[in-house]
Amino acid sequence: MPPPSATDALGQGEFRSLSESHRSVVLPAGAGAFRRFLAFAGPGYLVAVGYMDPGNWATDIAGGSAFGYTLLSVILLSNLMAIVLQALSARLGVASGMDLAQACRANYSKPVSIALWVLCEIAIIACDLAEVLGTAIALKLLFGLPLTWGVL
């Protein structure tokens, strides 16, 4: 007789063992060192490219030219927080099969979920604004286009 199934913390399935929760990149047998490197570096490269967009470059350069090294501790702490958040979100996805938004919806009341959604939308708008302005500044520096045309 199989043991009774226990539900996970979200009440949506069974507990997974540690070996089932922590997965890795599957490598073909006999893969060389370069192929093993590419298997792990490929996804990391894609995330890094998405993380350092023109808006980030422009904001970092403008902040560095205005404040020098005084904001270096803020950049360090914000990057550490981003690494922790991404690692925890990845673990949540592997363990529960849900992303962060789905887990918030499953665990919080509707008003709290709506407030979190609105805050995320505001953060997305702020990030998009930085990307658009960074691209406009780059187009002005490279081609002399007015900022208005670069934004459009």
XYZ file of C-alpha atoms in Angstrom, residues 8-133:
126
model
C 3.030 20.892 -0.285
C 2.987 24.313 1.380
C 0.729 25.648 -1.363
C -1.701 22.753 -1.045
C -1.308 21.803 -4.687
C 0.622 18.594 -4.864
C 3.014 16.272 -3.171
C 6.229 17.065 -1.416
C 9.270 16.517 -3.580
C 12.476 14.995 -2.379
C 15.646 17.032 -2.407
C 16.987 15.228 -5.471
C 13.729 15.900 -7.349
C 13.749 19.590 -6.406
C 17.332 20.381 -7.361
C 17.863 19.725 -11.037
C 20.750 20.555 -13.273
C 21.579 20.939 -16.925
C 21.603 17.594 -18.719
C 24.896 16.923 -20.476
C 25.355 14.309 -23.186
C 27.687 11.460 -22.339
C 31.279 12.146 -23.320
C 30.803 15.888 -23.722
C 34.034 17.841 -23.859
C 34.997 20.644 -21.518
C 33.966 23.376 -23.965
C 30.545 21.807 -24.514
C 30.023 21.497 -20.748
C 30.993 25.152 -20.382
C 28.510 26.203 -23.088
C 25.695 24.187 -21.497
C 25.982 26.231 -18.319
C 27.144 29.553 -19.770
C 24.443 29.764 -22.449
C 21.473 30.418 -20.133
C 23.605 32.688 -17.967
C 24.639 34.716 -21.001
C 21.016 35.186 -22.052
C 20.086 36.451 -18.591
C 23.103 38.766 -18.488
C 22.252 40.289 -21.877
C 18.710 40.987 -20.738
C 19.933 42.437 -17.459
C 22.331 45.020 -18.952
C 20.215 46.895 -21.494
C 20.830 50.421 -22.876
C 18.795 51.967 -20.069
C 21.003 50.381 -17.427
C 24.160 51.521 -19.210
C 22.910 55.099 -19.549
C 21.703 55.237 -15.950
C 24.954 53.772 -14.621
C 27.103 56.159 -16.651
C 25.017 59.195 -15.689
C 25.035 58.228 -12.015
C 28.764 57.546 -12.068
C 29.572 60.843 -13.734
C 27.403 62.787 -11.287
C 28.263 61.047 -8.011
C 31.540 59.208 -8.626
C 32.091 56.202 -6.389
C 29.658 57.256 -3.649
C 26.846 55.125 -5.133
C 29.012 52.028 -5.481
C 27.661 50.519 -2.249
C 24.089 51.012 -3.481
C 24.910 49.244 -6.750
C 26.540 46.381 -4.850
C 23.561 45.933 -2.514
C 21.000 46.177 -5.316
C 22.860 43.573 -7.379
C 23.090 41.245 -4.382
C 19.353 41.662 -3.781
C 18.657 40.913 -7.462
C 20.787 37.756 -7.290
C 18.985 36.556 -4.149
C 15.548 37.289 -5.637
C 16.369 35.465 -8.874
C 17.804 32.467 -7.016
C 14.780 32.229 -4.724
C 12.388 32.594 -7.664
C 14.208 29.813 -9.500
C 13.971 27.555 -6.449
C 10.279 28.374 -6.110
C 9.729 27.429 -9.745
C 11.613 24.154 -9.427
C 9.966 23.151 -6.146
C 6.368 24.207 -6.831
C 6.098 24.582 -10.595
C 4.811 28.137 -10.135
C 6.363 31.485 -10.839
C 6.497 34.271 -8.247
C 3.245 35.901 -9.392
C 1.333 32.613 -9.231
C 2.693 31.879 -5.760
C 1.659 35.349 -4.532
C -1.832 34.847 -5.932
C -2.108 31.437 -4.262
C -0.918 32.643 -0.849
C -2.263 36.188 -0.462
C -5.760 37.624 -0.355
C -7.225 39.276 -3.436
C -6.624 42.898 -2.256
C -2.984 42.142 -1.424
C -2.525 40.361 -4.768
C -3.977 43.353 -6.623
C -1.699 45.744 -4.700
C 1.335 43.596 -5.571
C 0.243 43.547 -9.223
C -0.072 47.353 -9.321
C 3.364 47.772 -7.715
C 4.890 45.361 -10.245
C 3.286 47.271 -13.118
C 4.752 50.533 -11.775
C 8.192 48.899 -11.522
C 7.900 47.588 -15.092
C 6.947 51.053 -16.347
C 9.938 52.575 -14.533
C 12.304 50.003 -16.072
C 10.849 50.517 -19.544
C 11.187 54.272 -19.146
C 14.878 53.879 -18.308
C 15.376 51.660 -21.370
C 13.632 54.103 -23.711
C 15.563 57.075 -22.338
